[in-house]
Short mmCIF file of C-alpha atoms in Angstrom, two decimals:
data_model
loop_
_atom_site.label_atom_id
_atom_site.label_comp_id
_atom_site.label_asym_id
_atom_site.label_seq_id
_atom_site.Cartn_x
_atom_site.Cartn_y
_atom_site.Cartn_z
CA UNK A 170 -16.06 -69.65 -5.19
CA UNK A 171 -14.56 -71.58 -7.97
CA UNK A 172 -17.85 -73.94 -8.42
CA UNK A 173 -19.90 -70.57 -8.45
CA UNK A 174 -17.54 -68.48 -10.99
CA UNK A 175 -17.71 -72.02 -13.44
CA UNK A 176 -21.76 -71.98 -12.88
CA UNK A 177 -21.95 -68.43 -13.80
CA UNK A 178 -19.50 -68.44 -16.47
CA UNK A 179 -21.57 -71.50 -18.11
CA UNK A 180 -24.18 -69.49 -18.43
CA UNK A 181 -25.92 -71.74 -15.93
CA UNK A 182 -28.97 -69.98 -14.02
CA UNK A 183 -28.91 -70.74 -10.43
CA UNK A 184 -31.57 -68.90 -9.32
CA UNK A 185 -34.63 -71.03 -8.41
CA UNK A 186 -32.74 -74.28 -9.56
CA UNK A 187 -32.57 -77.33 -7.87
CA UNK A 188 -29.40 -78.08 -6.82
CA UNK A 189 -28.48 -81.51 -5.00
CA UNK A 190 -24.92 -81.68 -3.20
CA UNK A 191 -23.97 -85.22 -2.63
CA UNK A 192 -21.30 -85.31 0.21
CA UNK A 193 -21.56 -82.74 3.64
CA UNK A 194 -17.72 -81.90 4.21
CA UNK A 195 -16.60 -78.73 5.42
CA UNK A 196 -14.32 -78.06 2.03
CA UNK A 197 -17.33 -78.67 -0.42
CA UNK A 198 -20.56 -79.57 0.81
CA UNK A 199 -21.41 -77.21 3.40
CA UNK A 200 -20.22 -74.06 1.78
CA UNK A 201 -21.45 -74.68 -1.56
CA UNK A 202 -24.79 -74.71 0.27
CA UNK A 203 -24.34 -71.84 1.90
CA UNK A 204 -23.25 -69.91 -1.12
CA UNK A 205 -26.06 -71.34 -3.41
CA UNK A 206 -29.13 -70.88 -1.36
CA UNK A 207 -28.25 -67.12 -0.24
CA UNK A 208 -29.53 -64.07 -1.73
CA UNK A 209 -27.91 -62.41 -4.84
CA UNK A 210 -26.08 -63.04 -7.78
CA UNK A 211 -25.23 -66.41 -8.78
CA UNK A 212 -26.85 -68.17 -6.02
CA UNK A 213 -30.92 -68.24 -4.72
CA UNK A 214 -30.81 -71.57 -5.24
CA UNK A 215 -32.72 -74.50 -3.28
CA UNK A 216 -30.38 -77.03 -1.95
CA UNK A 217 -30.54 -80.34 -0.36
CA UNK A 218 -27.50 -81.86 1.01
CA UNK A 219 -27.50 -85.96 0.82
CA UNK A 220 -24.66 -87.65 2.44
CA UNK A 221 -24.40 -91.45 4.01
CA UNK A 222 -27.14 -91.66 5.69
CA UNK A 223 -29.19 -90.38 3.08
CA UNK A 224 -32.00 -92.45 2.16
CA UNK A 225 -32.59 -92.72 -1.90
CA UNK A 226 -30.02 -90.60 -2.72
CA UNK A 227 -30.99 -91.77 -6.48
CA UNK A 228 -34.33 -89.77 -5.87
CA UNK A 229 -32.97 -86.66 -4.94
CA UNK A 230 -30.55 -86.55 -7.43
CA UNK A 231 -33.10 -87.15 -10.07
CA UNK A 232 -34.64 -83.57 -9.22
CA UNK A 233 -31.37 -81.73 -9.26
CA UNK A 234 -30.94 -79.16 -11.90
CA UNK A 235 -27.49 -78.88 -10.44
CA UNK A 236 -26.05 -81.81 -9.20
CA UNK A 237 -22.57 -81.14 -7.51
CA UNK A 238 -20.53 -84.53 -6.38
CA UNK A 239 -18.20 -84.44 -3.84
CA UNK A 240 -18.51 -87.12 -1.24
CA UNK A 241 -15.32 -88.96 -2.32
CA UNK A 242 -16.43 -92.40 -3.57
CA UNK A 243 -15.24 -93.11 -7.44
CA UNK A 244 -17.86 -92.92 -9.90
CA UNK A 245 -20.58 -93.12 -7.24
CA UNK A 246 -23.19 -91.22 -9.88
CA UNK A 247 -24.67 -93.38 -12.64
CA UNK A 248 -26.41 -92.42 -15.55
CA UNK A 249 -29.69 -93.73 -14.04
CA UNK A 250 -29.32 -91.01 -11.25
CA UNK A 251 -29.19 -87.88 -12.98
CA UNK A 252 -32.05 -85.83 -14.73
CA UNK A 253 -31.39 -85.51 -18.27
CA UNK A 254 -30.16 -82.31 -18.99
CA UNK A 255 -28.70 -81.36 -15.63
CA UNK A 256 -25.50 -79.41 -14.98
CA UNK A 257 -23.32 -81.82 -13.48
CA UNK A 258 -19.98 -80.79 -11.13
CA UNK A 259 -17.61 -83.15 -10.48
CA UNK A 260 -15.53 -82.28 -7.11
CA UNK A 261 -14.29 -85.82 -6.05
CA UNK A 262 -10.65 -86.94 -6.12
CA UNK A 263 -10.32 -90.60 -5.99
CA UNK A 264 -7.32 -92.77 -6.91
CA UNK A 265 -8.27 -96.25 -8.19
CA UNK A 266 -5.54 -98.19 -9.61
CA UNK A 267 -3.18 -95.54 -9.85
CA UNK A 268 -5.13 -93.20 -11.57
CA UNK A 269 -7.14 -90.65 -10.39
CA UNK A 270 -11.03 -90.36 -11.34
CA UNK A 271 -14.04 -88.21 -9.81
CA UNK A 272 -17.15 -89.29 -7.83
CA UNK A 273 -19.06 -89.27 -11.48
CA UNK A 274 -19.19 -92.20 -13.99
CA UNK A 275 -18.18 -89.51 -17.09
CA UNK A 276 -18.51 -91.76 -19.62
CA UNK A 277 -22.14 -92.85 -18.89
CA UNK A 278 -23.14 -89.26 -17.40
CA UNK A 279 -22.03 -87.01 -20.03
CA UNK A 280 -24.08 -88.95 -22.66
CA UNK A 281 -27.56 -87.57 -20.12
CA UNK A 282 -25.97 -84.09 -18.76
CA UNK A 283 -26.68 -80.82 -20.26
CA UNK A 284 -22.83 -80.18 -18.92
CA UNK A 285 -20.54 -81.59 -17.39
CA UNK A 286 -17.12 -81.10 -15.52
CA UNK A 287 -14.50 -83.23 -16.47
CA UNK A 288 -12.19 -84.84 -13.62
CA UNK A 289 -9.47 -84.39 -13.44
CA UNK A 290 -8.89 -80.95 -15.28
CA UNK A 291 -12.51 -79.28 -14.34
CA UNK A 292 -13.33 -77.92 -11.00
CA UNK A 293 -9.27 -78.12 -9.96
CA UNK A 294 -8.18 -75.28 -12.35
CA UNK A 295 -11.03 -72.82 -10.94
CA UNK A 296 -10.33 -73.41 -7.55
CA UNK A 297 -6.39 -72.57 -8.32
CA UNK A 298 -8.26 -69.44 -10.31
CA UNK A 299 -9.90 -67.91 -7.18
CA UNK A 300 -7.26 -68.58 -4.94
CA UNK A 301 -4.83 -66.14 -7.24
CA UNK A 302 -7.79 -63.60 -7.43
CA UNK A 303 -8.56 -64.12 -3.55
CA UNK A 304 -4.40 -63.63 -3.12
CA UNK A 305 -4.67 -60.62 -5.35
CA UNK A 306 -7.43 -58.99 -3.39
CA UNK A 307 -6.28 -59.48 -0.02
CA UNK A 308 -2.75 -57.69 -1.35
CA UNK A 309 -4.92 -54.84 -2.89
CA UNK A 310 -7.15 -54.57 0.53
CA UNK A 311 -3.61 -55.06 2.65
CA UNK A 312 -1.46 -52.14 0.59
CA UNK A 313 -4.91 -49.86 0.67
CA UNK A 314 -5.46 -49.89 -2.66
CA UNK A 315 -9.38 -51.46 -2.47
#
């Protein structure tokens, strides 16, 4: 939900967009695919999920209008894998030499991407905001206010 909200607030059109999700996990990959390909506002995308057994991941990535990296491989996404102007969302959290890095080579990819999330500091705060929103919503429902 945080990623969908981030896309909406950044005025990124998802309707008809080619979205490639790197990672098929139950926490990010599969739920993102389900949310982005359903009917409705902030959805209606064409979604491809890539994973460790996907052949020629680079060709899939180069088609993406929106690329979501959530595979847990430090700086896996390189500049030559990104379509110029694409929106790149880095969800990965990896420790390298005591430092947290994402799944995207931010320095190189930021020169090509139209929009890119930093990591750390990009998707994490949106995730927390959405958890808080869901908590408030659940409390309202529980109290009969919604």
